[in-house]
XYZ file of C-alpha atoms in Angstrom:
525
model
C -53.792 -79.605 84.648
C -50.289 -80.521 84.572
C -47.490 -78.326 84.607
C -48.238 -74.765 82.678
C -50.831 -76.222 80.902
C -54.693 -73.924 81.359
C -58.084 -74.239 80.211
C -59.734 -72.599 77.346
C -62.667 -70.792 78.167
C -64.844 -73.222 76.312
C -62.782 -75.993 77.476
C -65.337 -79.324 77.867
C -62.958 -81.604 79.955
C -62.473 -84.148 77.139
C -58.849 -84.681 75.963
C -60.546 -84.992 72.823
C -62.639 -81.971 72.199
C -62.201 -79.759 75.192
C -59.078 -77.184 74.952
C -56.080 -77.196 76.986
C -52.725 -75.581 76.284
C -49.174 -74.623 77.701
C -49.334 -70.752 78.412
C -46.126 -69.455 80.421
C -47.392 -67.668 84.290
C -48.342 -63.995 84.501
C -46.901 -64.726 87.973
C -43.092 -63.652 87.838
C -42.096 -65.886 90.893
C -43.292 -69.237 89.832
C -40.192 -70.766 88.444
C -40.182 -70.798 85.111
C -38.119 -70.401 81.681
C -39.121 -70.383 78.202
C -37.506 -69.577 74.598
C -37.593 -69.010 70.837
C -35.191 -68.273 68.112
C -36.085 -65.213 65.890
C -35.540 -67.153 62.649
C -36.588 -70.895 62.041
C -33.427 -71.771 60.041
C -29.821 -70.111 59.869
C -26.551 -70.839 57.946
C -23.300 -70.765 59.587
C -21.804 -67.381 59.732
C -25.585 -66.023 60.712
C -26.542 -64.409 63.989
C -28.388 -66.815 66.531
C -30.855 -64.816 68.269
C -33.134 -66.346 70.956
C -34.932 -64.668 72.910
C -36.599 -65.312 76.348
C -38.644 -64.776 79.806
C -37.991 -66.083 83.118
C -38.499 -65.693 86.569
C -34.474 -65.589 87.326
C -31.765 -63.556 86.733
C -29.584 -65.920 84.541
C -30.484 -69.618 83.096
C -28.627 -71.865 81.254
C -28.626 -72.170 77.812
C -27.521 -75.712 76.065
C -27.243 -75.955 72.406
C -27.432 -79.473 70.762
C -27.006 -80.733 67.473
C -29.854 -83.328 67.676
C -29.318 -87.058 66.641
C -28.477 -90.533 67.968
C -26.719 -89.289 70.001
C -27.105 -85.254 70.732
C -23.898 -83.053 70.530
C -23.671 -80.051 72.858
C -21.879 -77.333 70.949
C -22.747 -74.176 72.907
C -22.773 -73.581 76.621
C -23.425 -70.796 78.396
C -25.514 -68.506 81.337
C -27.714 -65.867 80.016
C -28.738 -63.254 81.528
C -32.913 -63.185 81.703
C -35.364 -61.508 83.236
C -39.657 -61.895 83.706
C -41.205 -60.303 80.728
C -45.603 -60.407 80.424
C -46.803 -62.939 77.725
C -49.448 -61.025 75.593
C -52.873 -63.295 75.142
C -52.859 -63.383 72.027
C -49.121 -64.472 71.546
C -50.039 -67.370 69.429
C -50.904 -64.705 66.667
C -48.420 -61.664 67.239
C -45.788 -63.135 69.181
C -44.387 -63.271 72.363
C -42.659 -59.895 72.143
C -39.888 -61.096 74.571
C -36.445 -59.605 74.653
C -33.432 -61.679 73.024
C -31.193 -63.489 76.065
C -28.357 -64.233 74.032
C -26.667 -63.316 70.618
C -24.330 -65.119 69.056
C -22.579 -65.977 65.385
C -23.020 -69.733 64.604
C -19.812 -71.108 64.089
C -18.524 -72.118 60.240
C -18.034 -75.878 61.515
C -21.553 -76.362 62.531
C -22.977 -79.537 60.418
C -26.429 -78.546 58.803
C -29.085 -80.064 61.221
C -31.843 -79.703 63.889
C -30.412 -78.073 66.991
C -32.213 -78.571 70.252
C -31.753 -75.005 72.457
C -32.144 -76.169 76.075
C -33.575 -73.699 78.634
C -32.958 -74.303 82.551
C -33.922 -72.534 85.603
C -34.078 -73.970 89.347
C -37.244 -75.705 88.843
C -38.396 -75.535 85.034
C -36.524 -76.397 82.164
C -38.257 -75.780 78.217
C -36.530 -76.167 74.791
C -36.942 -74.567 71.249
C -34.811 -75.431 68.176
C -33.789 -74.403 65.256
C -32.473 -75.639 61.440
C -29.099 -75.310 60.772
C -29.396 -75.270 56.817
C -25.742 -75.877 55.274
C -23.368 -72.708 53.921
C -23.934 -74.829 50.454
C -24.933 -77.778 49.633
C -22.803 -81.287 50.904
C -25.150 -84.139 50.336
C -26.513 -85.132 47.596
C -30.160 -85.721 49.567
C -32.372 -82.385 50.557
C -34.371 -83.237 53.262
C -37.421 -80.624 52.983
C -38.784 -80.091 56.833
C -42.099 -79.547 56.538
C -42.232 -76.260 59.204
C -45.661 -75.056 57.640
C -47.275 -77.565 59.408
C -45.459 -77.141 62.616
C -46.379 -73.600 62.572
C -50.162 -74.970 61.886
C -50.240 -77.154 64.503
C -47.996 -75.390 67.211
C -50.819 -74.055 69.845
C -48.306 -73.088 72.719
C -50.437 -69.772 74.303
C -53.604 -71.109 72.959
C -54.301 -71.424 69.801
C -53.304 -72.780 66.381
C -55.060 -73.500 63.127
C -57.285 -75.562 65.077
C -58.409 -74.555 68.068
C -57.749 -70.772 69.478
C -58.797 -67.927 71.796
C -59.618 -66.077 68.647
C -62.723 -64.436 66.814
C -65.500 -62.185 68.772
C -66.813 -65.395 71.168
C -63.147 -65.844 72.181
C -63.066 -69.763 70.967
C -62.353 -69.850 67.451
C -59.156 -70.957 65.945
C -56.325 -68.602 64.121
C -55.876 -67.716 61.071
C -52.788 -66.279 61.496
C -50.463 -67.857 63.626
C -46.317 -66.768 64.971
C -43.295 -68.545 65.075
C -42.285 -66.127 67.605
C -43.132 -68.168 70.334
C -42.099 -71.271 71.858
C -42.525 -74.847 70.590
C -45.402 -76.553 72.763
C -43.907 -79.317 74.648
C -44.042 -82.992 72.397
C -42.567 -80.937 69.398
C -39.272 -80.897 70.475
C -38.726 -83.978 71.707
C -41.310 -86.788 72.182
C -42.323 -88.383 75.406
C -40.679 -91.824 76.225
C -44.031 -93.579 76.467
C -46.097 -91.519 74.680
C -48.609 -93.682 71.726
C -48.178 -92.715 67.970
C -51.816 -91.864 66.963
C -53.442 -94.977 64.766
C -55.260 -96.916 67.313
C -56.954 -100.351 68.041
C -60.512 -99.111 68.277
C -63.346 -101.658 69.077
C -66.115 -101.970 67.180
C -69.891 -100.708 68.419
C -67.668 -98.654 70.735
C -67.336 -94.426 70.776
C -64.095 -94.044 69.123
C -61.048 -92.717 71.740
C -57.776 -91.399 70.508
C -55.183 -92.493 72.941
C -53.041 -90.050 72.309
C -54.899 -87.562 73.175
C -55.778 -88.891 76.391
C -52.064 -88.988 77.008
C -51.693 -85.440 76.319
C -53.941 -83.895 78.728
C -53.046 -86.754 81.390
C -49.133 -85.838 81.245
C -49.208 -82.081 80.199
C -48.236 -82.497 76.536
C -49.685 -80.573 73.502
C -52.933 -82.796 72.245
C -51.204 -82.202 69.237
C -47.750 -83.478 69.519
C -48.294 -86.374 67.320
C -49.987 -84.486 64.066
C -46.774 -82.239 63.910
C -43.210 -80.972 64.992
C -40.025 -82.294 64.573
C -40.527 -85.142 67.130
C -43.362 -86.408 65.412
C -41.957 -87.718 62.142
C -39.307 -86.235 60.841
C -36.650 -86.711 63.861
C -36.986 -90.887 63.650
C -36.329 -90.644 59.895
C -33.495 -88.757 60.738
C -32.210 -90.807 62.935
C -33.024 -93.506 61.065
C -30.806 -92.265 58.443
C -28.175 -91.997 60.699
C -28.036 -95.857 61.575
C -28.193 -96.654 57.595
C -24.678 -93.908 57.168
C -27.498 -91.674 54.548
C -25.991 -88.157 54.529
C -28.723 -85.316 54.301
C -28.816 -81.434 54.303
C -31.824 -80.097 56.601
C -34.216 -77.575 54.716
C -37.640 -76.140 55.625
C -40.636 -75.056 53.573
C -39.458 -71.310 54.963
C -36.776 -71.202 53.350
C -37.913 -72.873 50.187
C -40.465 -70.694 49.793
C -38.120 -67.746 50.479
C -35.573 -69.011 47.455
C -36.244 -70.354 44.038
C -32.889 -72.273 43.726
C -33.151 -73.755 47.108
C -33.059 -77.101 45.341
C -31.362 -76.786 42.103
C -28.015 -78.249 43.468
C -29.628 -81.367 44.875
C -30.395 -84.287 42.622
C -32.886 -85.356 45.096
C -35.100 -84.371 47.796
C -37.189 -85.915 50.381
C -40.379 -84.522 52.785
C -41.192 -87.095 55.433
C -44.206 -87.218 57.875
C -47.322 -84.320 57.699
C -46.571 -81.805 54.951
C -50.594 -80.330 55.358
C -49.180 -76.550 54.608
C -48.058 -75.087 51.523
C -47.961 -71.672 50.072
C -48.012 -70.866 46.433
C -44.343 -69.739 45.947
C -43.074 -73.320 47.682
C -44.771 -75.036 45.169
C -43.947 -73.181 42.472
C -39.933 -73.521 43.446
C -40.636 -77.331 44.056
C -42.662 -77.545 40.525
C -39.656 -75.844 38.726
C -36.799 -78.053 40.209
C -39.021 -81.261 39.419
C -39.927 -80.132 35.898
C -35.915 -79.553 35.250
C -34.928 -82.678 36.538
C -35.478 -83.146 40.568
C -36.632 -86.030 41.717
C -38.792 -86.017 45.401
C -39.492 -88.618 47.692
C -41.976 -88.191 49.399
C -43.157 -90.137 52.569
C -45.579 -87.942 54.014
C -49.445 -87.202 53.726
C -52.324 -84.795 54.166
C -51.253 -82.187 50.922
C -54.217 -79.797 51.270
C -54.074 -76.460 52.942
C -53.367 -73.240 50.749
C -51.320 -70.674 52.921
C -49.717 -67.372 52.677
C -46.425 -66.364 54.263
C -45.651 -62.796 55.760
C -42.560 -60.825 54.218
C -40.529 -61.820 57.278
C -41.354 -65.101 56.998
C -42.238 -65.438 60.842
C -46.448 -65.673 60.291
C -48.205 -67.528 58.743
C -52.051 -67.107 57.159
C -55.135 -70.225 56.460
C -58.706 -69.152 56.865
C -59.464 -72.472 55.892
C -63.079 -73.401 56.379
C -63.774 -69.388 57.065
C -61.915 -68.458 53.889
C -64.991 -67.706 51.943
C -66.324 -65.393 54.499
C -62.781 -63.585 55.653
C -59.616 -64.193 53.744
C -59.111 -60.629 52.392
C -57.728 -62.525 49.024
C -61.178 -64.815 48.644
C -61.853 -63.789 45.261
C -58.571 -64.463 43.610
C -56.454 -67.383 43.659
C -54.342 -67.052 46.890
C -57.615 -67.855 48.567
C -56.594 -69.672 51.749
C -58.034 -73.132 51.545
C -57.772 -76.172 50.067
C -55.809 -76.836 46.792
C -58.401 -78.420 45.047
C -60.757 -75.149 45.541
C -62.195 -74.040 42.402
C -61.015 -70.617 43.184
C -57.364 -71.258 43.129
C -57.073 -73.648 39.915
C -53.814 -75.630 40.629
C -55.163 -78.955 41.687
C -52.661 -80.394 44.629
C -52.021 -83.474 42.063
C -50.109 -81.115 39.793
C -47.305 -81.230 42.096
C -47.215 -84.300 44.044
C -49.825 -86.671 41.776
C -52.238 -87.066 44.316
C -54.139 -84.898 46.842
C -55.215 -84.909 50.588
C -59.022 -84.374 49.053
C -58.977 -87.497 47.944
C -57.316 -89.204 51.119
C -57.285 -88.394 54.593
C -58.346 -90.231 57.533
C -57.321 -94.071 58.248
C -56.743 -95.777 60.899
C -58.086 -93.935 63.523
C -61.758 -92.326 64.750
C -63.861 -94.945 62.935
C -62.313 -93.864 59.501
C -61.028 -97.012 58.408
C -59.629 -98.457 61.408
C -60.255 -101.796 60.918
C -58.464 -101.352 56.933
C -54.979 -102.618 55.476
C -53.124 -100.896 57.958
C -50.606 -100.656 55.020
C -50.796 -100.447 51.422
C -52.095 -103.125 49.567
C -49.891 -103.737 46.105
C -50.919 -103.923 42.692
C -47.995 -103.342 41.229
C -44.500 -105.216 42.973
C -42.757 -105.518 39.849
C -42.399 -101.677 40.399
C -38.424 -100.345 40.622
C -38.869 -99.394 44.096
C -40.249 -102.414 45.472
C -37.171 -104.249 44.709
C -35.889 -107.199 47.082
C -39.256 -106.797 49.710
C -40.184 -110.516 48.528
C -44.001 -109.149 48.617
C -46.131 -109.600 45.650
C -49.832 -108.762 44.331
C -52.208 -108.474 47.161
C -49.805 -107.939 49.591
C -49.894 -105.302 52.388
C -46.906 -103.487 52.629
C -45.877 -101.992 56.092
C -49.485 -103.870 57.727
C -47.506 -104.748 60.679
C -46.438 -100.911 61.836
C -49.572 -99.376 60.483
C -47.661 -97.094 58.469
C -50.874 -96.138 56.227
C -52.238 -93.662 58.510
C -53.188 -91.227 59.730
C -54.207 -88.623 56.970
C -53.164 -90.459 53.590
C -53.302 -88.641 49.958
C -55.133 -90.357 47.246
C -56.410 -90.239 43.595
C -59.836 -90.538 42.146
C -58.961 -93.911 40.441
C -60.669 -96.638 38.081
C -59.779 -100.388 37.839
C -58.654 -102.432 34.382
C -58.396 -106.006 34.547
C -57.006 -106.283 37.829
C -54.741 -102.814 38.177
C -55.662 -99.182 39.241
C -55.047 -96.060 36.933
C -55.554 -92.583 37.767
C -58.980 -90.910 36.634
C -59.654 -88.798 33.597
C -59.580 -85.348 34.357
C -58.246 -85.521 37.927
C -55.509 -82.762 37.088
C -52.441 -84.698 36.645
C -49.631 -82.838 34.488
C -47.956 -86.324 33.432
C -48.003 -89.749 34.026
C -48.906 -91.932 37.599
C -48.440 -95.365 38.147
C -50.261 -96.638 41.086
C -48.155 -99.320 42.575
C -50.444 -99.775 46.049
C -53.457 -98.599 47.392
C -55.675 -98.971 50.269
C -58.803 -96.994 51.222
C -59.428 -93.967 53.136
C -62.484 -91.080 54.224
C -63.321 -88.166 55.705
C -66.449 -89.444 57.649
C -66.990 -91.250 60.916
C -69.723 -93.938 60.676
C -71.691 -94.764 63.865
C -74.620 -97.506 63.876
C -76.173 -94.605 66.736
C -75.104 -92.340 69.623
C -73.017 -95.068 71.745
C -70.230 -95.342 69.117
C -70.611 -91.983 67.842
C -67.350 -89.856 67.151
C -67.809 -86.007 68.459
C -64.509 -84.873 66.811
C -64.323 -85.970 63.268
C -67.578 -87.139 62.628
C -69.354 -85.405 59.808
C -68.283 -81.943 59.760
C -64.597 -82.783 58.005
C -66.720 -84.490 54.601
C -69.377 -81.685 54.753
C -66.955 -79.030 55.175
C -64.986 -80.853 52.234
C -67.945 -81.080 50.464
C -69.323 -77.554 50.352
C -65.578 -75.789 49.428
C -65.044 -78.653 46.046
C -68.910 -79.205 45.278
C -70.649 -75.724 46.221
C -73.337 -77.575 48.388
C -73.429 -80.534 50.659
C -75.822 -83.072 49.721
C -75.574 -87.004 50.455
C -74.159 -87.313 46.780
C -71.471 -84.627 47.520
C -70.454 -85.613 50.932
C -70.518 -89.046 49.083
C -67.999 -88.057 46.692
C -65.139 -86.325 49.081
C -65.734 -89.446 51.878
C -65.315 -92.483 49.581
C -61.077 -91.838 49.338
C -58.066 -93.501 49.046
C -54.158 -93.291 49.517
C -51.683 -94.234 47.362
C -47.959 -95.205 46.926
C -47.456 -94.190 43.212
C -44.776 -92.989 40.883
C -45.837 -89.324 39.039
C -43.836 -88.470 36.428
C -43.727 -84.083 36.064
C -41.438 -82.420 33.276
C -38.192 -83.598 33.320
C -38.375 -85.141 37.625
C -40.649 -87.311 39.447
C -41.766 -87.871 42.510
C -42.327 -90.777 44.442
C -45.711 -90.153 46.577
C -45.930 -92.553 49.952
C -48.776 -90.828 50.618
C -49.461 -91.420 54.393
C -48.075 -89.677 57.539
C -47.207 -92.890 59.313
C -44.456 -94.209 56.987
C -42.278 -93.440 59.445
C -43.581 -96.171 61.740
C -42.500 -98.414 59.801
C -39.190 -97.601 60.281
C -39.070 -96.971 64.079
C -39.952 -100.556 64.420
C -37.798 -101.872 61.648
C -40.474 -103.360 59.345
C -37.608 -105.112 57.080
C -39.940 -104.244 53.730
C -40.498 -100.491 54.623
C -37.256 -100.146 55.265
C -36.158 -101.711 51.891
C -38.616 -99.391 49.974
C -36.974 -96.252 51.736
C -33.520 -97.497 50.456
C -34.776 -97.787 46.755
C -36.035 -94.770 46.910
C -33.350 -92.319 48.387
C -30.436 -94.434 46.974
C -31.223 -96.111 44.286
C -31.637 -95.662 40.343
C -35.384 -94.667 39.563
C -37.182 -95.601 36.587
């Protein structure tokens, strides 16, 4: 293994489905330096705290306002010392003691701010959101840190995969943020592949990215999450197009009710899997007085409860029948479309990840559009893109991907409309759709997929359907994802429902990009 990456004890060897993580050395001479903020987001005028281990006396720390071009702001040598890393850090914290405290300045701009880590011989980062004093742009961008904390497995397990349960191998339901980012989240590797695929046909499906991962020492999950992943190109994309935006988290709108009612607009970008109740009751309110989201992001499924302090986070997902102490009720933690909780995920956004999910990748649609294919181009925000009905929009990038969120849908003479009874609290217009599922095909054993194959639909199955049958697993693997307009209250939201939009703009698909403009800048409706 590379770097401070170790085995799990059920580890298989496969990038794929064996288990390897970043865990810092119980041995307090191997060189070594590692860090976390005690709060996800600040305002200026708040106290920075970030504590850290290391096997020297001092390291420097390098604060950086990330962007086109980083900013240093803050320099300085900390003093630091080795502390032990409990094993089961990914679930209580790190317990480390804070290296530095200071106020953050009143001129800081609102962003993400790298925190830069160095000792002779190892050198880690963590970050933080620099939310503004009050609001300055008219744009909210909504960072979508619940499924950060989901994905994060730095000391060895996340919602995913873990060192958790009596056998030792099962994944966490409750998961820190006191702990450092795994490496990929921070900052993405040069030459590291974005996760849809070219898969062959009649071939066992591989996931590149993966394979880069455990080749390179780099979390096997840096492309499903972090601020690397998605949400740091469309910032910098912004950037190059002069768009002004104020950097927000789920944290903290979960923490406030008013988070939002100063912004106009709002915008989530990338893999927003995670949401507890009160965020989507703030986000509900703002839209039904008047807010108006765009959203370019996919995979809106996982129920999840926040502690008081904001710092941990709690999904039982598939387990949630058997051990979420709130199973009977409706802060049950598992998917939004659970008959136990009652507030369908379309509600909200106007379509769901239940509906959606996998393309592009495994052998879940990976030989599909690639983008969305349009039904409806006379639509406001497909303005100047010169495509037209039929057409694929962002085919070229492969921005319809990974996880996408759908609608169970019907078509009239020619055009899709949203299903009775699917939910929906006002109107959608389904301007493009492609297809999507939650199950692997294989024509036998060689092109058989061990990591999604058919536990995701079954799993999905049993939790809507109370049983999996082939008529049940039918129904949650025969999905969809949509670009669509859903009109709630007084707001709206426009749903690009796909993780991958953003790859669209990293390679400067001229239509993508056009679409993004209508939609942050333009007049809707």
């Amino acid at each position: 293994m590379q770097g401070f990456f170790v085995t799990g004890p059920y580890d298989d060897g496969d990038p794929v489905t064996g288990h390897h993580y970043e865990m810092a050395s119980d041995d307090p001479n191997r060189p070594q330096v590692w860090g976390y903020t005690g709060a996800l987001s600040y305002k200026p005028g708040d106290t920075l705290r970030l504590h850290a281990m290391s096997s020297a006396a001092k390291a420097q720390i390098t604060i950086a306002r990330d962007g086109l071009t980083p900013k240093i702001v803050f320099e300085t040598k900390a003093k630091t010392r080795f502390a032990p890393t409990p094993s089961d850090c990914s679930v209580k914290g790190c317990g480390w003691p804070v290296a530095l405290e200071t106020r953050i300045p009143d001129d800081w701009p609102t962003g993400v701010y790298t925190v830069t880590l160095t000792v002779p011989g190892h050198q880690s980062q963590a970050l933080f959101v620099l939310r503004p004093a009050k609001p300055l742009a008219k744009l909210a961008f909504v960072l979508a840190t619940g499924t950060w904390a989901a994905y994060n497995d730095w000391g060895g397990s996340n919602h995913y995969q873990g060192l958790c349960g009596p056998t030792g191998g099962d994944f966490a339901a409750e998961v820190s943020l006191l702990r450092p980012w795994a490496t990929g989240f921070v900052r993405w590797p040069a030459d590291a592949p974005r996760i849809p695929p070219a898969t062959p046909l009649l071939t066992r499906p591989r996931y590149p990215h993966m394979d880069y991962a455990r080749a390179n020492g780099i979390s096997k999950k840096y492309a499903s999450s972090g601020w690397a992943a998605f949400e740091r190109p469309f910032a910098l994309w912004c950037e190059t197009q002069g768009i002004s935006i104020d950097y927000l988290t789920q944290h903290d709108l979960h923490a406030d009710p008013h988070l939002l009612d100063a912004y106009p607009r709002a915008v989530i970008v990338g893999h927003d899997e995670y949401w507890t109740w009160e965020m989507r009751d703030h986000l509900d309110s703002w839209l039904d007085n008047g807010g108006q989201l765009a959203r370019f992001g996919g995979n809106f499924f996982w129920q999840t409860r926040l502690s008081d302090d904001l710092l941990t986070q709690i999904c039982h997902k598939y387990r949630a029948a058997e051990e979420d102490p709130l199973a009977q009720t409706d802060r049950i933690t598992s998917y939004w479309d659970h008959p136990q909780i009652k507030r369908p995920a379309v509600a909200t956004m106007g379509l769901t990840g239940s509906m959606g999910v996998y393309a592009g990748w495994s052998r879940c649609v990976s030989h599909g559009a690639g983008g969305f294919t349009l039904y409806r181009p006379d639509h406001w925000a497909m303005l100047g893109t010169g495509l037209g009905y039929g057409d694929v929009l962002g085919a070229a990038s492969k921005i319809f991907g990974y996880e996408v969120d759908g609608i169970d849908y019907e078509i009239r003479k020619g055009l899709p409309f949203a299903a009775h009874d699917t939910g929906l609290e006002g109107e959608l217009t389904i301007i493009g759709l492609s297809l999507a599922t939650t199950l692997a095909h294989h024509t036998g054993r060689h092109d058989e997929d061990h990591f999604i194959g058919h536990l995701d639909a079954e799993g999905l199955a049993l939790s809507l359907h109370g049983e999996v049958t082939p008529e049940t697993v039918g129904l949650v693997s025969r999905g969809n994802g949509c670009l669509a307009e859903y009109r709630r209250g007084k707001g709206a939201v426009l749903n690009a429902g796909s993780c991958e939009w953003v790859a669209g703009l990293i390679a400067r698909e001229r239509p993508v990009e056009v679409v993004t403009r209508n939609v942050l800048l333009g007049t809707w409706g």
